[in-house]
Short mmCIF file of C-alpha atoms and ligand atoms in Angstrom, two decimals:
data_model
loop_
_atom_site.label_atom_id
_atom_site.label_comp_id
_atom_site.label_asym_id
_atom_site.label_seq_id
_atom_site.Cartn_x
_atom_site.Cartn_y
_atom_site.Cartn_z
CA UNK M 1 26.17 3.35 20.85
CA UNK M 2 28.12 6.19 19.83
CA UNK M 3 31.61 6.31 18.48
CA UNK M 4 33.34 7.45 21.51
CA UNK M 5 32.06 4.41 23.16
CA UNK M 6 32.62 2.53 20.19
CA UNK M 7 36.25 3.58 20.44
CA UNK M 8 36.49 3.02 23.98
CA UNK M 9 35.32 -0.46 23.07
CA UNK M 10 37.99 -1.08 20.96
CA UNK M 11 40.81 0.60 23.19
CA UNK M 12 39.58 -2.54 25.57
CA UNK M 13 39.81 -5.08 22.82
CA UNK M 14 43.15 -4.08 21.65
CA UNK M 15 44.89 -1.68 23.87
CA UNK M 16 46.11 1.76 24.37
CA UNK M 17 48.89 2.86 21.48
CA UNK M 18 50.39 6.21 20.48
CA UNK M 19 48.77 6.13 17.39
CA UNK M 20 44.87 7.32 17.57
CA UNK M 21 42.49 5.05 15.54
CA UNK M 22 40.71 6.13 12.76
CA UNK M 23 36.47 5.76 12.30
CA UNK M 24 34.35 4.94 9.28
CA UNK M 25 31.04 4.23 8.78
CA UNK M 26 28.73 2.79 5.96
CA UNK M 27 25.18 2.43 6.51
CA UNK M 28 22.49 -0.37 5.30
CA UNK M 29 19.86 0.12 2.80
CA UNK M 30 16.31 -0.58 1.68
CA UNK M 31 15.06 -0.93 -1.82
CA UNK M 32 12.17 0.98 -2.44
CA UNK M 33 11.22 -0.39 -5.83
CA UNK M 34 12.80 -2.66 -8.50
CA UNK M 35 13.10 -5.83 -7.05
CA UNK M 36 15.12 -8.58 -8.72
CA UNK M 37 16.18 -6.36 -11.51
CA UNK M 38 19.59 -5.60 -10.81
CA UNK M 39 21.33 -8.66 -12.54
CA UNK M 40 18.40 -7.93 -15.02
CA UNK M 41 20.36 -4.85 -16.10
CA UNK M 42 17.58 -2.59 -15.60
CA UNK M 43 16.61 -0.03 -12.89
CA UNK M 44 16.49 -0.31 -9.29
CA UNK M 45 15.46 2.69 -6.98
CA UNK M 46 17.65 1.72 -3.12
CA UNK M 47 18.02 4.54 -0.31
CA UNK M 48 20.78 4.57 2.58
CA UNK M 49 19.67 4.18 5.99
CA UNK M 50 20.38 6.12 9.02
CA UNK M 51 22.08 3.05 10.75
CA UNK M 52 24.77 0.98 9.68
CA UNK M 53 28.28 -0.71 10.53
CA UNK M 54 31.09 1.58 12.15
CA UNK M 55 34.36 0.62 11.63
CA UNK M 56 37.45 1.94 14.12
CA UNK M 57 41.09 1.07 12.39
CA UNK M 58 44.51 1.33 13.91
CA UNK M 59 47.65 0.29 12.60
CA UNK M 60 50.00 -2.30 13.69
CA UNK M 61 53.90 -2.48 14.20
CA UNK M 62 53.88 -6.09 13.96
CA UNK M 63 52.06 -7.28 10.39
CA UNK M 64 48.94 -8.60 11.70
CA UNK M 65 45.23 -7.89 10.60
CA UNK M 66 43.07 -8.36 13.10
CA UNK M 67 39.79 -8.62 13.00
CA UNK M 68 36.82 -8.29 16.08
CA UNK M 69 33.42 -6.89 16.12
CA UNK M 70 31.04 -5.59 19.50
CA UNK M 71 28.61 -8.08 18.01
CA UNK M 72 29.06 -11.05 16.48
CA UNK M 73 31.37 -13.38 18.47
CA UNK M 74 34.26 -14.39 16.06
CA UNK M 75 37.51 -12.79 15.67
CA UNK M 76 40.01 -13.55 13.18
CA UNK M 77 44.25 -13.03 12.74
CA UNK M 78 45.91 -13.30 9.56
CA UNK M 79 49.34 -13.14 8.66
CA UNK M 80 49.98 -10.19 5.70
CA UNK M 81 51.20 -12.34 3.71
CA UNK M 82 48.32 -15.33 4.03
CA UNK M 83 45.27 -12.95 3.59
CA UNK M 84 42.65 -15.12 1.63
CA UNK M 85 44.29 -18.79 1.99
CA UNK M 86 41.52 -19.36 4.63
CA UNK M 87 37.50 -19.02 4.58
CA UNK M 88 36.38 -19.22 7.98
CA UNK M 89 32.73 -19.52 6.97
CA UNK M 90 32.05 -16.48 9.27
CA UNK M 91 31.49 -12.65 9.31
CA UNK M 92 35.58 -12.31 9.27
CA UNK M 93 34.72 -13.48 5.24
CA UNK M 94 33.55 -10.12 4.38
CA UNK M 95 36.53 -7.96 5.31
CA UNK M 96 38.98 -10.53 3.69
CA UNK M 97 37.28 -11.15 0.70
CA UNK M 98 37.76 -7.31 0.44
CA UNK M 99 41.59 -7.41 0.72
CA UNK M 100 41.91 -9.95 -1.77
CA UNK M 101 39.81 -8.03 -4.13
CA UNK M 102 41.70 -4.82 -3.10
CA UNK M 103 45.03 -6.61 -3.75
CA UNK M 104 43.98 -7.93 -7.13
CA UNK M 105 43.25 -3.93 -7.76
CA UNK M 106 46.81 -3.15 -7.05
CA UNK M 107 45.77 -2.03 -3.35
CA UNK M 108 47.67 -4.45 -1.22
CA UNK M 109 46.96 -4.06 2.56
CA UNK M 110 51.11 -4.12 3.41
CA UNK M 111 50.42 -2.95 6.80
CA UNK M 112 49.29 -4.55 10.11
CA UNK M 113 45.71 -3.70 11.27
CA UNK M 114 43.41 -3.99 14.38
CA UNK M 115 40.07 -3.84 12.73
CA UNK M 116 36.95 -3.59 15.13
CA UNK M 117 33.43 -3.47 13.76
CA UNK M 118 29.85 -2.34 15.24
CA UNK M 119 26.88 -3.43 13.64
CA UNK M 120 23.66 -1.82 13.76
CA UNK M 121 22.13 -3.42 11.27
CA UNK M 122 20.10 -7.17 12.06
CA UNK M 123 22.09 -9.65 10.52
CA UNK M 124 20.18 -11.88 8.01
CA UNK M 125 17.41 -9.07 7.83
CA UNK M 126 17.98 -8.42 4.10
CA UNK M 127 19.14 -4.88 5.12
CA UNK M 128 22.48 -5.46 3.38
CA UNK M 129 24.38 -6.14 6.87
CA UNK M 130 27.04 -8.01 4.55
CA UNK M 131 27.54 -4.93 2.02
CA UNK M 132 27.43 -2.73 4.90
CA UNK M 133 30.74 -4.67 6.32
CA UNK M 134 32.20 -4.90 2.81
CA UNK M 135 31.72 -1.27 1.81
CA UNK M 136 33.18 0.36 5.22
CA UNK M 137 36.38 -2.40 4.74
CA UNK M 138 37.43 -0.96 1.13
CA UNK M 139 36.71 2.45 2.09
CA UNK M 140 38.62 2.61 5.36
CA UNK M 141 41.49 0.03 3.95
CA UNK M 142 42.20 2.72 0.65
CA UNK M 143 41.80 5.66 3.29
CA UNK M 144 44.53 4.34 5.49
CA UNK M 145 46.43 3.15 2.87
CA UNK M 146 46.21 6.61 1.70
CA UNK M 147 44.53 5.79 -1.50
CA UNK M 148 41.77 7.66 -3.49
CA UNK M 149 37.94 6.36 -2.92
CA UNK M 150 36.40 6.25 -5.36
CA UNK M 151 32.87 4.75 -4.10
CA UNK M 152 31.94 3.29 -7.48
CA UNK M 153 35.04 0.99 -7.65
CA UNK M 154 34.49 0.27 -3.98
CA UNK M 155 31.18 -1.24 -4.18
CA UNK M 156 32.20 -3.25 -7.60
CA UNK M 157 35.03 -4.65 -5.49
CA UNK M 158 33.23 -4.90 -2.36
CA UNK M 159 30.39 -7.22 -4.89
CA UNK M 160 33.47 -9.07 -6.12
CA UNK M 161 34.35 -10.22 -2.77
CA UNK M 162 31.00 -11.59 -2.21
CA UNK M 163 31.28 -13.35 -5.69
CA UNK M 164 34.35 -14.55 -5.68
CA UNK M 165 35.48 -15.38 -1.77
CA UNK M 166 32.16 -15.17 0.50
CA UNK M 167 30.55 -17.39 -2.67
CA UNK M 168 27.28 -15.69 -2.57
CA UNK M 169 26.04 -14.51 -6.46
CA UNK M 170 24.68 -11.21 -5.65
CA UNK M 171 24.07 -8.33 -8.05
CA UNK M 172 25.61 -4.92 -7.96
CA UNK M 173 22.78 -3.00 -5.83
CA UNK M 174 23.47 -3.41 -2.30
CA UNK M 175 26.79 -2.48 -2.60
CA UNK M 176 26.27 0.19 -4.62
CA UNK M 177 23.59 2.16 -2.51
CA UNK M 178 25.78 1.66 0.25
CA UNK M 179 28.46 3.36 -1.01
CA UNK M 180 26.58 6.22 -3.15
CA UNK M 181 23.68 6.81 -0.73
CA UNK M 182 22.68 10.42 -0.08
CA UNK M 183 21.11 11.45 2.96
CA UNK M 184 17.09 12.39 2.11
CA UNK M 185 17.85 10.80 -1.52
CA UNK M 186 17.19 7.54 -3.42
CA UNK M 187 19.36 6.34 -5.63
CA UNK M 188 18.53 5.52 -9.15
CA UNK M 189 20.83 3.45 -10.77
CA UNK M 190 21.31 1.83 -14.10
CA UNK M 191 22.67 -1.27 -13.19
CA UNK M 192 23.90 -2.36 -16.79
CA UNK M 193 26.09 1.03 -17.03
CA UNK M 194 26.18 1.94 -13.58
CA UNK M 195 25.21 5.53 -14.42
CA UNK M 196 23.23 7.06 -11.18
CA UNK M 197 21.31 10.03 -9.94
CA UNK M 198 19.94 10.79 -6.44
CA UNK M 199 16.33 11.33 -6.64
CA UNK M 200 14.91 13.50 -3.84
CA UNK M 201 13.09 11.69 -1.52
CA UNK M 202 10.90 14.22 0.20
CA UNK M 203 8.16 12.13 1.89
CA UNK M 204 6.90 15.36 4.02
CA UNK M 205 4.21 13.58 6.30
CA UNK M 206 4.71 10.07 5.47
CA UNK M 207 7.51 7.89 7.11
CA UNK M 208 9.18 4.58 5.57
CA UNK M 209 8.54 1.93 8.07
CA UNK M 210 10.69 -1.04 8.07
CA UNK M 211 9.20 -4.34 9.36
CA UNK M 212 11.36 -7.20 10.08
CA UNK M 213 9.43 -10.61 10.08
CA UNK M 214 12.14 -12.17 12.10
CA UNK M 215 11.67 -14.94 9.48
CA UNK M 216 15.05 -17.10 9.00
CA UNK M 217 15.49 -16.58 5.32
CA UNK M 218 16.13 -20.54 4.50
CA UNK M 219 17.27 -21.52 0.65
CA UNK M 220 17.89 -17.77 -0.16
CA UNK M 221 20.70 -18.92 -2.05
CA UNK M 222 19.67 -21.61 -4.11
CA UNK M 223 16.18 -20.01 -4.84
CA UNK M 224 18.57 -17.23 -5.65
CA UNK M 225 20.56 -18.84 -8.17
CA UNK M 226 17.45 -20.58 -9.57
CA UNK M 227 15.62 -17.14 -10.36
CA UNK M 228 18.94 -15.74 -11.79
CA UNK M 229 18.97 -19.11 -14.09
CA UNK M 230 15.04 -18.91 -14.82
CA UNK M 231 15.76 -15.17 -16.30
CA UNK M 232 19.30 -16.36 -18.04
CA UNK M 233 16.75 -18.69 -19.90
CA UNK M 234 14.01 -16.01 -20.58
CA UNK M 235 16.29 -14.06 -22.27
CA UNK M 236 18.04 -16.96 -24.51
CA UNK M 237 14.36 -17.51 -25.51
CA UNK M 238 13.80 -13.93 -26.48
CA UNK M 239 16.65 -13.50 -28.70
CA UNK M 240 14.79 -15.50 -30.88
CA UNK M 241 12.70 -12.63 -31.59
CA UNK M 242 14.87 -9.57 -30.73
CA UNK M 243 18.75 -10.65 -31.41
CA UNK M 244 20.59 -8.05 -29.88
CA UNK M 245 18.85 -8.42 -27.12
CA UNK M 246 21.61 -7.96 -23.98
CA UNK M 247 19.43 -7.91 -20.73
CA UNK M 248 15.60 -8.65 -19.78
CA UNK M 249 15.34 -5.45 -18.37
CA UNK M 250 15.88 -3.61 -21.79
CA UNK M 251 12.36 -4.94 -22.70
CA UNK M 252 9.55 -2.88 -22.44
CA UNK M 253 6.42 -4.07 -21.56
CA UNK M 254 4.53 -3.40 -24.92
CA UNK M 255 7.55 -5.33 -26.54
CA UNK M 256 7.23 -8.06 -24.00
CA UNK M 257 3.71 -8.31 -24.82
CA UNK M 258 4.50 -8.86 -28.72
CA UNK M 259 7.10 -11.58 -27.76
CA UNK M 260 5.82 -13.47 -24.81
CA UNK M 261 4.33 -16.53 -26.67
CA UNK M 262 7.88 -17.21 -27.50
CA UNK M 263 8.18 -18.20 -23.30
CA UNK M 264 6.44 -21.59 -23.58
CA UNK M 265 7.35 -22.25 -20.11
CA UNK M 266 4.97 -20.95 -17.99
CA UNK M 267 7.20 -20.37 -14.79
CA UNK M 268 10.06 -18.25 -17.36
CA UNK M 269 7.16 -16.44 -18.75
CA UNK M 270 6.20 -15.11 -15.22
CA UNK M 271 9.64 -14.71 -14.24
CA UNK M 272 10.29 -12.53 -17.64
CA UNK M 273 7.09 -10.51 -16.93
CA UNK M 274 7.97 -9.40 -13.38
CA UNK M 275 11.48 -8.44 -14.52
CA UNK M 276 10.12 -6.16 -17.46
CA UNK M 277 7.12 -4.45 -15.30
CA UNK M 278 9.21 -3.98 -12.32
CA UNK M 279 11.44 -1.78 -14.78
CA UNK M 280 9.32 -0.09 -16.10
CA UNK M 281 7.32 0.93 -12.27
CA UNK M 282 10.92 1.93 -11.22
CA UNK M 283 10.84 4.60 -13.70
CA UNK M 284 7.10 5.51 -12.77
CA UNK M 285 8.30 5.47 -8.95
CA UNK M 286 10.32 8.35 -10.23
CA UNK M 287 8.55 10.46 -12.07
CA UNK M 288 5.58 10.09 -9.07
CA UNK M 289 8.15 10.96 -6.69
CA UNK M 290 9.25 13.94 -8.97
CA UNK M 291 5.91 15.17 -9.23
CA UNK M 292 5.25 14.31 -5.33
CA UNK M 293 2.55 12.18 -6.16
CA UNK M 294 2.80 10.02 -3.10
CA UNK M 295 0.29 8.05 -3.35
CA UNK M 296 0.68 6.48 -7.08
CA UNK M 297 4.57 6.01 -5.58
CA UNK M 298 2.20 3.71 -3.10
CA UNK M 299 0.47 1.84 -5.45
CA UNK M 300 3.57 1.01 -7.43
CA UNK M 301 4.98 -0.19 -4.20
CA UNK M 302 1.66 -2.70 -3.62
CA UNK M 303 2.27 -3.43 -7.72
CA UNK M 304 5.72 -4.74 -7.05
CA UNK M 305 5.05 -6.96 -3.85
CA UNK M 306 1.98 -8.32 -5.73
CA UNK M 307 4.47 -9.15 -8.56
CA UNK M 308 7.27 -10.81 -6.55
CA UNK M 309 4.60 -12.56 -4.76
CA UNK M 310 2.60 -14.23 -7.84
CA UNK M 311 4.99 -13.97 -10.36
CA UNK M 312 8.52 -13.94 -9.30
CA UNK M 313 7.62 -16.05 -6.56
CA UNK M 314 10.21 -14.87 -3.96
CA UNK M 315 7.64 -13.81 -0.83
CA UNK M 316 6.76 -16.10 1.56
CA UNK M 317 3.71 -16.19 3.99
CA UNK M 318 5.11 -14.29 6.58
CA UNK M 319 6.24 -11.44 4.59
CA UNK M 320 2.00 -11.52 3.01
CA UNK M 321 1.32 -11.38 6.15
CA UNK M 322 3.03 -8.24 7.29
CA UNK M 323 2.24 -6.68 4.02
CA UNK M 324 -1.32 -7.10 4.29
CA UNK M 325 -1.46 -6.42 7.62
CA UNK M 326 0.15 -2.73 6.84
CA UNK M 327 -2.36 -2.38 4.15
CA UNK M 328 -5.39 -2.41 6.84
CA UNK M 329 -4.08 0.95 8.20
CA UNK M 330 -5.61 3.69 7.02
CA UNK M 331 -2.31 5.99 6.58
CA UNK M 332 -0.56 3.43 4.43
CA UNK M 333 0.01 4.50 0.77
CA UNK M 334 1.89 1.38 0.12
CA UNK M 335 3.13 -1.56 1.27
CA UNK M 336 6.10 -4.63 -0.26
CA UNK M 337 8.96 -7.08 0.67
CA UNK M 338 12.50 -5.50 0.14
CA UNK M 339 15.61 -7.60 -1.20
CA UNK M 340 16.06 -10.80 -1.97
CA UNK M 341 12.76 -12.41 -0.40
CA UNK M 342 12.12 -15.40 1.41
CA UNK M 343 11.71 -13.57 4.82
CA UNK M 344 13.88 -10.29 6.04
CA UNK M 345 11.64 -7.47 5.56
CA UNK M 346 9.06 -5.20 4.48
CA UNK M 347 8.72 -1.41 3.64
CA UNK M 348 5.98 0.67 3.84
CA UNK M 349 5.18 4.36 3.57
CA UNK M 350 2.73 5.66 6.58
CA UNK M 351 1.37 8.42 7.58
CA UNK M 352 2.68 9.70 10.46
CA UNK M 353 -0.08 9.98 12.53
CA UNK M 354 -0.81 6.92 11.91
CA UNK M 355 2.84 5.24 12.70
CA UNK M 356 2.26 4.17 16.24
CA UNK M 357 -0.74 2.33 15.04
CA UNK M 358 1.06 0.86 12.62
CA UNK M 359 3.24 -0.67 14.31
CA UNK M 360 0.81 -1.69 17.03
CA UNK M 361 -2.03 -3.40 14.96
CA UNK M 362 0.77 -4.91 12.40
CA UNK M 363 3.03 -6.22 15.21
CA UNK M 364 -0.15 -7.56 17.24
CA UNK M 365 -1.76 -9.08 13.54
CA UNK M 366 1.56 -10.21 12.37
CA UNK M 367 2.13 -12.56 15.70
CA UNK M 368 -1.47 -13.40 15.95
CA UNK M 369 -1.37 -15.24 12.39
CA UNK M 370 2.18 -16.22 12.18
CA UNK M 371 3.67 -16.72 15.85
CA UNK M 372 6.71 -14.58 15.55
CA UNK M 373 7.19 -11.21 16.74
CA UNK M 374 8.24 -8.75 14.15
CA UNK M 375 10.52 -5.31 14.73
CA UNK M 376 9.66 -1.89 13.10
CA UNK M 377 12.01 0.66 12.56
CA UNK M 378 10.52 3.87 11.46
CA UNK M 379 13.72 5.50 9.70
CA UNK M 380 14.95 8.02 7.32
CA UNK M 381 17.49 8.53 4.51
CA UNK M 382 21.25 8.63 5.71
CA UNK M 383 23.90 9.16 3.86
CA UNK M 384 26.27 6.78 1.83
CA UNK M 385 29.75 5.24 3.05
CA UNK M 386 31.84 8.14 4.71
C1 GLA B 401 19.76 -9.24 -2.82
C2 GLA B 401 20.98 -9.10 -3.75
C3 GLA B 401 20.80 -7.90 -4.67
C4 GLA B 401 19.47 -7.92 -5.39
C5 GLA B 401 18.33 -8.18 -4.40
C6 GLA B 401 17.00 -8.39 -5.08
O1 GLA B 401 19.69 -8.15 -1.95
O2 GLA B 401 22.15 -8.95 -2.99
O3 GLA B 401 21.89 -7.85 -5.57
O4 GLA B 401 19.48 -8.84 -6.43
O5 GLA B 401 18.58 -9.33 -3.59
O6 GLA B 401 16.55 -7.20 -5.67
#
C-alpha cells in the first residue's frame, strides 16, 4: 500500500479537516549477528529493513488521542489528561507507553491527535513489529510537537515504554536499529555506551533472505527473563576472578577460557560462553564484511545459530529446521535464527541465482518436516525512522 492510499485510508477513518495530516515511517529490522548480547553490554550487528510501520498524524480541536491502525482491529481514545491510567493489553500499548515516557522527558503530548498506523511488518515474527510502532510514535509525536529528534533518545524512550508500561524486559537493540538504520548499512552498536557506526553492507550478488517459520513464539517472555537471569548469575560468578568486571560481554574469549571453571553450573557456563563468542564473531562479522569476505561473514552466521541452538538454548525445532534446510542450497554462505528465538525467523545470505530455489526447496522441506508453511522475504537495507 502506498501512502496516498494509506492517507486516503485514514481520511475514511477519521474524516476530511482543513488541516492536512502529516506521514512518518520507521521500518523493522533483522539482526545479522550478535544474538542475545545486547543486555550483555557487548556488540550486536542489526540492519533496517525496507518495510515497516507508517504512521499518518493529524491534530485535533477537541483533546483527544486517537488511536486506529489498517491492521490490527483495536482502536483506542484517551482523554489528554488520562494518557497511561489504562493498559489495554493490546497494540494501542505501544503508542501510549510512548507518551508517558515522552511526558516523563518533559515532552507532554498537550494536543489532540488522530493517530492511524499501517503495518507491514508480521506481528509476532521477531521483526521488531513492536519497536517499529514505538519508534515512528516518539518520532512523529516530537515532530508535531515541534520538538528536536534526536533518534538516540527516541529509541531509549521508545525501550522504556516497553519496560516500564507494555512490561516486556527487552534490551536496547531493536529500538535502536530502528531508529539509526541506514539504507545499504548495518549498524554496529556498542550497547553498554551506545556509541555506533554504520558498516557498509555491500552484499553484491548475494541477497538476505528472511524466512518466517510461522511458529507462535510461546514462553518468549519467561525464557526471556530466565536467560537474562542465567547471565546476571554468570557474571556475579565471574567477579570472583575479575572484580571490576561490569558486563559478560567485556570478556574475551581467551579470558573466559582462564575463568570458566569458576561457572560450576553447567547451564551458566554455556550461557556465559555463547555471550562471550557471540561478541567476539560480531567483531569478526565486521572486519569480514570490511574486507568483503562473504563467505567467512557466512560461517560466522552458521557459528552463531549453532551457538544459540546448543548453548544458549533459545532455537527451537522449527527454526533447525529452516536453517538446515537453507544450508542444503548450494548458494547459501550462511544460515541462523534472528532475535529473541523460540520461533519468528531466520536469515540467510543466498546467492542470487540461487534465491528462487531457495525459497522453493526450503518452503517445500520446511512443511514436509514440520507441517507449517513458512514466508520468505528476500529484502534489502532501508533506511532508519524518517
Ligand atoms: C529481542 C529483544 C532484543 C534482543 C534480542 C535478542 O529482540 O527485544 O533486545 O535482546 O531479542 O538478541
Amino acid at each position: 500500500m502506498d501512502t496516498g492510499q494509506i492517507k486516503q485510508m485514514f481520511i475514511r477513518k477519521f474524516g476530511e479537516s482543513a488541516i492536512g495530516p502529516s506521514v512518518f515511517h520507521a521500518p523493522g529490522r533483522v539482526n545479522l549477528i550478535g544474538e542475545h548480547i545486547d543486555y550483555n553490554g557487548g556488540y550486536v550487528l542489526p540492519a533496517a529493513l525496507e518495510f515497516g510501520t507508517t504512521l499518518v498524524i493529524r491534530e485535533r480541536e477537541d483533546g483527544l488521542i486517537r488511536l486506529a491502525s489498517t491492521n490490527m482491529p483495536e482502536e483506542a481514545e484517551i482523554k489528554l489528561g488520562e494518557i497511561g491510567l489504562n493498559k489495554s493489553g493490546q497494540w494501542t500499548d505501544y503508542p501510549v507507553g510512548v507518551m508517558v515516557e515522552l511526558a516523563e522527558r518533559g515532552f507532554p503530548v498537550s494536543k489532540g491527535y488522530d493517530l492511524f498506523y499501517h503495518g507491514e511488518i508480521p506481528n509476532g515474527a521477531g521483526l521488531s513489529s513492536s519497536a517499529s510502532i514505538e519508534v515512528v510514535t516518539g518520532y512523529g509525536l516530537l515532530a508535531m510537537g515541534g520538538y528536536d529528534r534526536d533518534t538516540v533518545q527516541i529509541a531509549l524512550l521508545s525501550q522504556a515504554a516497553e519496560n516500564n508500561f507494555v512490561g516486556v524486559n527487552c534490551g536496547i537493540m531493536d529500538q535502536f536499529a530502528v531508529a539509526n538504520g541506514k539504507k545499504d548499512h548495518a549498524i554496529l552498536l556498542m550497547c553498554d555506551t551506545l556509541e555506533y557506526k554504520h558498516v557498509p553492507f555491500q552484499t553484491g550478488s548475494y541477497k538476505l533472505v528472511i524466512g518466517n517459520t510461522n511458529k507462535r513464539r510461546g514462553l518468549v517472555d519467561s525464557k526471556y527473563n530466565e536467560r537474562r537471569e542465567q547471565c546476571a548469575a554468570a557474571l556475579e560468578r565471574l567477579r570472583s576472578c575479575k572484580a571490576d568486571l561490569s558486563y559478560l560481554a567485556e570478556l574475551t574469549p581467551s579470558q573466559f577460557e582462564d575463568f570458566k571453571s569458576a561457572l560450576t553450573d553447567e547451564t551458566v557456563r554455556n550461557r556465559a560462553q555463547h555471550v562471550i563468542e557471540e561478541n567476539a564473531r560480531v567483531l569478526a562479522s565486521v572486519e569480514a564484511l570490511t574486507a568483503n569476505d562473504l563467505e567467512e561473514f557466512g560461517r560466522l552466521m552458521n557459528l552463531s545459530h549453532d551457538s544459540l541452538r546448543d548453548l544458549y538454548e533459545v532455537s527451537c525445532d522449527e527454526l533447525d529446521v529452516m536453517v538446515e534446510e537453507a544450508r542444503k542450497i548450494p548458494g547459501t554462505l550462511g544460515a541462523r535464527m534472528t532475535g529473541a528465538g523460540f520461533g519468528g525467523c531466520t536469515v540467510s545470505l543466498v546467492h542470487e541465482d540461487d534465491v528462487e530455489r531457495f525459497v522453493r526447496e526450503v518452503g517445500e522441506n520446511y512443511r514436509a518436516r514440520t507441517g507449517l508453511t513458512g514466508d520468505f522475504y528476500v529484502c534489502g537495507v532501508g533506511e532508519g525512522v524518517e
